[in-house]
Amino acid sequence: MNNIKAKLLLVIGVVGLVVVLLLNSSSNAGKIRVNLHALPEDVTFSVDGKDAGGSIFLKPGAHTFAASKEGFETEKHVVSVSLKTTDLYFAPRPISESAKEWANQNDTTARREAYAGQMANIIGESISDESPITTLLPHYEIAGPYSIDYGLKDDNSVYLLIGNSTAAGRQKALQWLQDSGYKLSELDIRFDDFVNPTTGEKQ
């Protein structure tokens, strides 16, 4: 009788485990596992404003990541998650005396620089993936004349900056963007040397 109960409990346990695994698998379908690394290691991570562990499954696309710890400046980045961004690195800057002392005692300079370099490369690739036009910039045309470069907003989305131009040059710059396969209505375009005659402000 005891053997039957033991076998029944074993079967129930196995079935339960299978159900849990299937549920986890289905909930993570189409998502990418992202591993978060930090120095110091006991930071608190958040993703899109919600607390997260050191490993999390996310849908592809832009997400806001943050690493925080008392005594350190919160480090925040917007990264486009893809198969290229399976590991992210954070090294919050120590700002309190105790945090600075910890950093000195643990000789973190080399690792902090390595983390910062890795993160810069990841963000650069993320920006290129989200906004392929950045791979064509900066672009200069002496005969325009005009120049086109890009800048980043707080969410790491891209805006284009047209400068060093005349009225004719600005039109040529816009034409170059169209000839490159982009719709002007889908771009955030700014002019660094064009003054609106009605407001007197740069546009």
PDB file of C-alpha atoms in Angstrom:
ATOM      1  CA  MET A   1       0.000   0.000   0.000  1.00  0.00           C
ATOM      2  CA  ASN A   2       2.819   2.354   0.918  1.00  0.00           C
ATOM      3  CA  ASN A   3       4.553   1.532  -2.369  1.00  0.00           C
ATOM      4  CA  ILE A   4       1.416   2.461  -4.296  1.00  0.00           C
ATOM      5  CA  LYS A   5       1.173   5.795  -2.456  1.00  0.00           C
ATOM      6  CA  ALA A   6       4.851   6.488  -3.050  1.00  0.00           C
ATOM      7  CA  LYS A   7       4.502   5.753  -6.762  1.00  0.00           C
ATOM      8  CA  LEU A   8       1.366   7.897  -6.956  1.00  0.00           C
ATOM      9  CA  LEU A   9       3.140  10.805  -5.271  1.00  0.00           C
ATOM     10  CA  LEU A  10       6.088  10.382  -7.627  1.00  0.00           C
ATOM     11  CA  VAL A  11       3.799  10.460 -10.665  1.00  0.00           C
ATOM     12  CA  ILE A  12       2.017  13.554  -9.350  1.00  0.00           C
ATOM     13  CA  GLY A  13       5.367  15.233  -8.724  1.00  0.00           C
ATOM     14  CA  VAL A  14       6.653  14.456 -12.208  1.00  0.00           C
ATOM     15  CA  VAL A  15       3.428  15.665 -13.829  1.00  0.00           C
ATOM     16  CA  GLY A  16       3.570  18.858 -11.775  1.00  0.00           C
ATOM     17  CA  LEU A  17       7.163  19.492 -12.813  1.00  0.00           C
ATOM     18  CA  VAL A  18       6.305  18.960 -16.474  1.00  0.00           C
ATOM     19  CA  VAL A  19       3.389  21.403 -16.203  1.00  0.00           C
ATOM     20  CA  VAL A  20       5.617  24.052 -14.599  1.00  0.00           C
ATOM     21  CA  LEU A  21       8.275  23.619 -17.282  1.00  0.00           C
ATOM     22  CA  LEU A  22       5.669  23.874 -20.040  1.00  0.00           C
ATOM     23  CA  LEU A  23       4.186  27.033 -18.519  1.00  0.00           C
ATOM     24  CA  ASN A  24       7.616  28.644 -18.197  1.00  0.00           C
ATOM     25  CA  SER A  25       8.473  27.656 -21.740  1.00  0.00           C
ATOM     26  CA  SER A  26       5.257  29.104 -23.149  1.00  0.00           C
ATOM     27  CA  SER A  27       5.562  32.348 -21.158  1.00  0.00           C
ATOM     28  CA  ASN A  28       9.108  32.870 -22.465  1.00  0.00           C
ATOM     29  CA  ALA A  29       8.258  32.020 -26.081  1.00  0.00           C
ATOM     30  CA  GLY A  30       9.586  34.673 -28.432  1.00  0.00           C
ATOM     31  CA  LYS A  31      11.641  36.294 -25.687  1.00  0.00           C
ATOM     32  CA  ILE A  32      15.397  36.679 -25.315  1.00  0.00           C
ATOM     33  CA  ARG A  33      17.310  35.913 -22.158  1.00  0.00           C
ATOM     34  CA  VAL A  34      19.342  38.916 -21.017  1.00  0.00           C
ATOM     35  CA  ASN A  35      22.000  38.549 -18.331  1.00  0.00           C
ATOM     36  CA  LEU A  36      22.769  41.629 -16.250  1.00  0.00           C
ATOM     37  CA  HIS A  37      26.256  42.090 -14.796  1.00  0.00           C
ATOM     38  CA  ALA A  38      27.282  44.823 -12.383  1.00  0.00           C
ATOM     39  CA  LEU A  39      30.089  46.159 -10.255  1.00  0.00           C
ATOM     40  CA  PRO A  40      29.420  46.118  -7.347  1.00  0.00           C
ATOM     41  CA  GLU A  41      27.606  42.833  -7.724  1.00  0.00           C
ATOM     42  CA  ASP A  42      24.870  43.540  -5.154  1.00  0.00           C
ATOM     43  CA  VAL A  43      23.157  46.348  -7.054  1.00  0.00           C
ATOM     44  CA  THR A  44      19.398  46.383  -7.558  1.00  0.00           C
ATOM     45  CA  PHE A  45      18.368  45.990 -11.183  1.00  0.00           C
ATOM     46  CA  SER A  46      15.193  47.296 -12.764  1.00  0.00           C
ATOM     47  CA  VAL A  47      13.847  46.836 -16.279  1.00  0.00           C
ATOM     48  CA  ASP A  48      11.213  49.246 -17.578  1.00  0.00           C
ATOM     49  CA  GLY A  49      10.734  50.489 -14.022  1.00  0.00           C
ATOM     50  CA  LYS A  50      10.170  47.054 -12.470  1.00  0.00           C
ATOM     51  CA  ASP A  51      12.619  45.228 -10.210  1.00  0.00           C
ATOM     52  CA  ALA A  52      14.473  42.445 -11.981  1.00  0.00           C
ATOM     53  CA  GLY A  53      16.979  39.743 -11.192  1.00  0.00           C
ATOM     54  CA  GLY A  54      20.340  39.226 -12.809  1.00  0.00           C
ATOM     55  CA  SER A  55      18.778  37.206 -15.624  1.00  0.00           C
ATOM     56  CA  ILE A  56      15.507  38.065 -17.317  1.00  0.00           C
ATOM     57  CA  PHE A  57      13.540  37.099 -20.434  1.00  0.00           C
ATOM     58  CA  LEU A  58      12.437  40.066 -22.556  1.00  0.00           C
ATOM     59  CA  LYS A  59      10.683  40.658 -25.846  1.00  0.00           C
ATOM     60  CA  PRO A  60      12.918  42.058 -28.592  1.00  0.00           C
ATOM     61  CA  GLY A  61      12.908  45.839 -28.769  1.00  0.00           C
ATOM     62  CA  ALA A  62      13.851  48.838 -26.653  1.00  0.00           C
ATOM     63  CA  HIS A  63      13.886  48.458 -22.872  1.00  0.00           C
ATOM     64  CA  THR A  64      15.093  50.730 -20.078  1.00  0.00           C
ATOM     65  CA  PHE A  65      17.624  49.134 -17.737  1.00  0.00           C
ATOM     66  CA  ALA A  66      18.877  50.584 -14.465  1.00  0.00           C
ATOM     67  CA  ALA A  67      21.346  49.511 -11.782  1.00  0.00           C
ATOM     68  CA  SER A  68      21.198  51.231  -8.407  1.00  0.00           C
ATOM     69  CA  LYS A  69      22.777  50.946  -4.985  1.00  0.00           C
ATOM     70  CA  GLU A  70      22.969  53.276  -2.008  1.00  0.00           C
ATOM     71  CA  GLY A  71      26.064  55.424  -2.238  1.00  0.00           C
ATOM     72  CA  PHE A  72      26.332  54.988  -6.010  1.00  0.00           C
ATOM     73  CA  GLU A  73      24.907  57.025  -8.873  1.00  0.00           C
ATOM     74  CA  THR A  74      22.110  55.107 -10.594  1.00  0.00           C
ATOM     75  CA  GLU A  75      23.213  53.965 -14.039  1.00  0.00           C
ATOM     76  CA  LYS A  76      20.465  53.854 -16.652  1.00  0.00           C
ATOM     77  CA  HIS A  77      20.511  52.828 -20.306  1.00  0.00           C
ATOM     78  CA  VAL A  78      17.957  52.281 -23.047  1.00  0.00           C
ATOM     79  CA  VAL A  79      18.993  49.240 -25.073  1.00  0.00           C
ATOM     80  CA  SER A  80      17.309  47.489 -27.970  1.00  0.00           C
ATOM     81  CA  VAL A  81      17.213  43.841 -26.942  1.00  0.00           C
ATOM     82  CA  SER A  82      18.196  41.365 -29.641  1.00  0.00           C
ATOM     83  CA  LEU A  83      20.322  38.257 -29.983  1.00  0.00           C
ATOM     84  CA  LYS A  84      23.287  40.646 -30.003  1.00  0.00           C
ATOM     85  CA  THR A  85      22.445  42.012 -26.558  1.00  0.00           C
ATOM     86  CA  THR A  86      22.274  38.944 -24.335  1.00  0.00           C
ATOM     87  CA  ASP A  87      24.676  40.416 -21.761  1.00  0.00           C
ATOM     88  CA  LEU A  88      24.626  43.957 -20.374  1.00  0.00           C
ATOM     89  CA  TYR A  89      27.207  45.532 -18.070  1.00  0.00           C
ATOM     90  CA  PHE A  90      26.807  48.203 -15.398  1.00  0.00           C
ATOM     91  CA  ALA A  91      29.341  49.979 -13.202  1.00  0.00           C
ATOM     92  CA  PRO A  92      27.527  52.677 -11.200  1.00  0.00           C
ATOM     93  CA  ARG A  93      29.812  55.540 -10.172  1.00  0.00           C
ATOM     94  CA  PRO A  94      30.581  55.708  -6.431  1.00  0.00           C
ATOM     95  CA  ILE A  95      29.517  59.067  -4.974  1.00  0.00           C
ATOM     96  CA  SER A  96      29.474  58.600  -1.185  1.00  0.00           C
ATOM     97  CA  GLU A  97      32.681  58.402   0.834  1.00  0.00           C
ATOM     98  CA  SER A  98      31.988  54.801   1.838  1.00  0.00           C
ATOM     99  CA  ALA A  99      31.328  53.818  -1.783  1.00  0.00           C
ATOM    100  CA  LYS A 100      34.542  55.510  -2.939  1.00  0.00           C
ATOM    101  CA  GLU A 101      36.464  53.753  -0.180  1.00  0.00           C
ATOM    102  CA  TRP A 102      34.988  50.403  -1.260  1.00  0.00           C
ATOM    103  CA  ALA A 103      36.024  51.076  -4.865  1.00  0.00           C
ATOM    104  CA  ASN A 104      39.581  51.940  -3.801  1.00  0.00           C
ATOM    105  CA  GLN A 105      39.942  48.930  -1.531  1.00  0.00           C
ATOM    106  CA  ASN A 106      38.708  46.555  -4.219  1.00  0.00           C
ATOM    107  CA  ASP A 107      40.757  48.152  -7.018  1.00  0.00           C
ATOM    108  CA  THR A 108      37.780  48.283  -9.392  1.00  0.00           C
ATOM    109  CA  THR A 109      39.212  50.706 -11.965  1.00  0.00           C
ATOM    110  CA  ALA A 110      40.160  48.115 -14.602  1.00  0.00           C
ATOM    111  CA  ARG A 111      36.865  46.225 -14.339  1.00  0.00           C
ATOM    112  CA  ARG A 112      34.842  49.450 -14.360  1.00  0.00           C
ATOM    113  CA  GLU A 113      36.599  50.585 -17.534  1.00  0.00           C
ATOM    114  CA  ALA A 114      36.061  47.171 -19.133  1.00  0.00           C
ATOM    115  CA  TYR A 115      32.352  47.213 -18.258  1.00  0.00           C
ATOM    116  CA  ALA A 116      31.984  50.773 -19.583  1.00  0.00           C
ATOM    117  CA  GLY A 117      33.717  49.830 -22.839  1.00  0.00           C
ATOM    118  CA  GLN A 118      31.557  46.747 -23.329  1.00  0.00           C
ATOM    119  CA  MET A 119      28.390  48.713 -22.632  1.00  0.00           C
ATOM    120  CA  ALA A 120      29.398  51.486 -25.036  1.00  0.00           C
ATOM    121  CA  ASN A 121      29.877  48.923 -27.812  1.00  0.00           C
ATOM    122  CA  ILE A 122      26.534  47.289 -27.035  1.00  0.00           C
ATOM    123  CA  ILE A 123      24.675  50.606 -27.074  1.00  0.00           C
ATOM    124  CA  GLY A 124      26.410  51.572 -30.317  1.00  0.00           C
ATOM    125  CA  GLU A 125      25.269  48.350 -31.979  1.00  0.00           C
ATOM    126  CA  SER A 126      21.799  48.805 -30.515  1.00  0.00           C
ATOM    127  CA  ILE A 127      21.535  52.288 -32.023  1.00  0.00           C
ATOM    128  CA  SER A 128      22.744  51.031 -35.414  1.00  0.00           C
ATOM    129  CA  ASP A 129      20.190  48.213 -35.355  1.00  0.00           C
ATOM    130  CA  GLU A 130      17.324  50.532 -34.418  1.00  0.00           C
ATOM    131  CA  SER A 131      18.407  53.348 -36.750  1.00  0.00           C
ATOM    132  CA  PRO A 132      20.468  51.978 -39.669  1.00  0.00           C
ATOM    133  CA  ILE A 133      20.785  55.480 -41.090  1.00  0.00           C
ATOM    134  CA  THR A 134      23.455  56.191 -38.469  1.00  0.00           C
ATOM    135  CA  THR A 135      25.832  53.933 -40.388  1.00  0.00           C
ATOM    136  CA  LEU A 136      25.746  56.480 -43.249  1.00  0.00           C
ATOM    137  CA  LEU A 137      26.532  59.450 -41.037  1.00  0.00           C
ATOM    138  CA  PRO A 138      28.126  61.896 -40.758  1.00  0.00           C
ATOM    139  CA  HIS A 139      27.634  62.892 -44.389  1.00  0.00           C
ATOM    140  CA  TYR A 140      29.094  66.043 -45.919  1.00  0.00           C
ATOM    141  CA  GLU A 141      28.476  67.697 -49.260  1.00  0.00           C
ATOM    142  CA  ILE A 142      30.685  70.683 -50.081  1.00  0.00           C
ATOM    143  CA  ALA A 143      28.718  71.504 -53.217  1.00  0.00           C
ATOM    144  CA  GLY A 144      25.457  71.562 -51.258  1.00  0.00           C
ATOM    145  CA  PRO A 145      26.559  72.941 -49.059  1.00  0.00           C
ATOM    146  CA  TYR A 146      25.313  70.875 -46.128  1.00  0.00           C
ATOM    147  CA  SER A 147      26.258  68.361 -43.485  1.00  0.00           C
ATOM    148  CA  ILE A 148      24.092  65.682 -41.874  1.00  0.00           C
ATOM    149  CA  ASP A 149      24.904  64.122 -38.531  1.00  0.00           C
ATOM    150  CA  TYR A 150      22.849  62.573 -35.762  1.00  0.00           C
ATOM    151  CA  GLY A 151      22.259  63.010 -32.061  1.00  0.00           C
ATOM    152  CA  LEU A 152      20.620  60.924 -29.359  1.00  0.00           C
ATOM    153  CA  LYS A 153      17.548  61.675 -27.281  1.00  0.00           C
ATOM    154  CA  ASP A 154      17.199  60.516 -23.682  1.00  0.00           C
ATOM    155  CA  ASP A 155      15.726  57.204 -24.846  1.00  0.00           C
ATOM    156  CA  ASN A 156      18.628  56.656 -27.287  1.00  0.00           C
ATOM    157  CA  SER A 157      16.366  57.251 -30.264  1.00  0.00           C
ATOM    158  CA  VAL A 158      17.987  59.231 -33.059  1.00  0.00           C
ATOM    159  CA  TYR A 159      17.399  62.692 -34.459  1.00  0.00           C
ATOM    160  CA  LEU A 160      19.155  64.052 -37.554  1.00  0.00           C
ATOM    161  CA  LEU A 161      20.949  67.378 -37.544  1.00  0.00           C
ATOM    162  CA  ILE A 162      21.392  69.273 -40.808  1.00  0.00           C
ATOM    163  CA  GLY A 163      23.910  72.094 -40.656  1.00  0.00           C
ATOM    164  CA  ASN A 164      26.509  74.139 -42.523  1.00  0.00           C
ATOM    165  CA  SER A 165      23.876  74.801 -45.133  1.00  0.00           C
ATOM    166  CA  THR A 166      22.054  77.388 -47.179  1.00  0.00           C
ATOM    167  CA  ALA A 167      18.382  77.245 -48.110  1.00  0.00           C
ATOM    168  CA  ALA A 168      19.342  75.351 -51.259  1.00  0.00           C
ATOM    169  CA  GLY A 169      21.684  73.150 -49.245  1.00  0.00           C
ATOM    170  CA  ARG A 170      18.909  72.173 -46.853  1.00  0.00           C
ATOM    171  CA  GLN A 171      16.765  71.062 -49.771  1.00  0.00           C
ATOM    172  CA  LYS A 172      19.652  69.031 -51.164  1.00  0.00           C
ATOM    173  CA  ALA A 173      20.174  67.420 -47.758  1.00  0.00           C
ATOM    174  CA  LEU A 174      16.534  66.386 -47.611  1.00  0.00           C
ATOM    175  CA  GLN A 175      16.769  65.046 -51.146  1.00  0.00           C
ATOM    176  CA  TRP A 176      19.837  62.980 -50.203  1.00  0.00           C
ATOM    177  CA  LEU A 177      17.906  61.412 -47.331  1.00  0.00           C
ATOM    178  CA  GLN A 178      15.082  60.498 -49.697  1.00  0.00           C
ATOM    179  CA  ASP A 179      17.511  59.151 -52.289  1.00  0.00           C
ATOM    180  CA  SER A 180      19.021  56.998 -49.522  1.00  0.00           C
ATOM    181  CA  GLY A 181      15.654  55.303 -49.096  1.00  0.00           C
ATOM    182  CA  TYR A 182      14.204  57.165 -46.115  1.00  0.00           C
ATOM    183  CA  LYS A 183      10.837  58.864 -45.722  1.00  0.00           C
ATOM    184  CA  LEU A 184      11.195  62.363 -44.309  1.00  0.00           C
ATOM    185  CA  SER A 185       7.952  61.967 -42.366  1.00  0.00           C
ATOM    186  CA  GLU A 186       9.506  59.092 -40.408  1.00  0.00           C
ATOM    187  CA  LEU A 187      12.629  61.022 -39.408  1.00  0.00           C
ATOM    188  CA  ASP A 188      13.184  63.560 -36.634  1.00  0.00           C
ATOM    189  CA  ILE A 189      15.062  66.221 -38.603  1.00  0.00           C
ATOM    190  CA  ARG A 190      16.526  69.348 -37.047  1.00  0.00           C
ATOM    191  CA  PHE A 191      18.465  72.275 -38.517  1.00  0.00           C
ATOM    192  CA  ASP A 192      21.267  73.736 -36.427  1.00  0.00           C
ATOM    193  CA  ASP A 193      21.637  76.976 -38.360  1.00  0.00           C
ATOM    194  CA  PHE A 194      18.138  77.791 -39.597  1.00  0.00           C
ATOM    195  CA  VAL A 195      16.380  80.673 -37.849  1.00  0.00           C
ATOM    196  CA  ASN A 196      12.610  80.786 -38.124  1.00  0.00           C
ATOM    197  CA  PRO A 197      11.862  84.292 -39.466  1.00  0.00           C
ATOM    198  CA  THR A 198       8.574  84.494 -37.561  1.00  0.00           C
ATOM    199  CA  THR A 199       9.942  83.523 -34.138  1.00  0.00           C
ATOM    200  CA  GLY A 200      13.616  84.372 -34.404  1.00  0.00           C
ATOM    201  CA  GLU A 201      14.434  80.950 -32.989  1.00  0.00           C
ATOM    202  CA  LYS A 202      16.597  78.201 -34.397  1.00  0.00           C
ATOM    203  CA  GLN A 203      14.637  75.196 -35.661  1.00  0.00           C
TER     204      GLN A 203
END
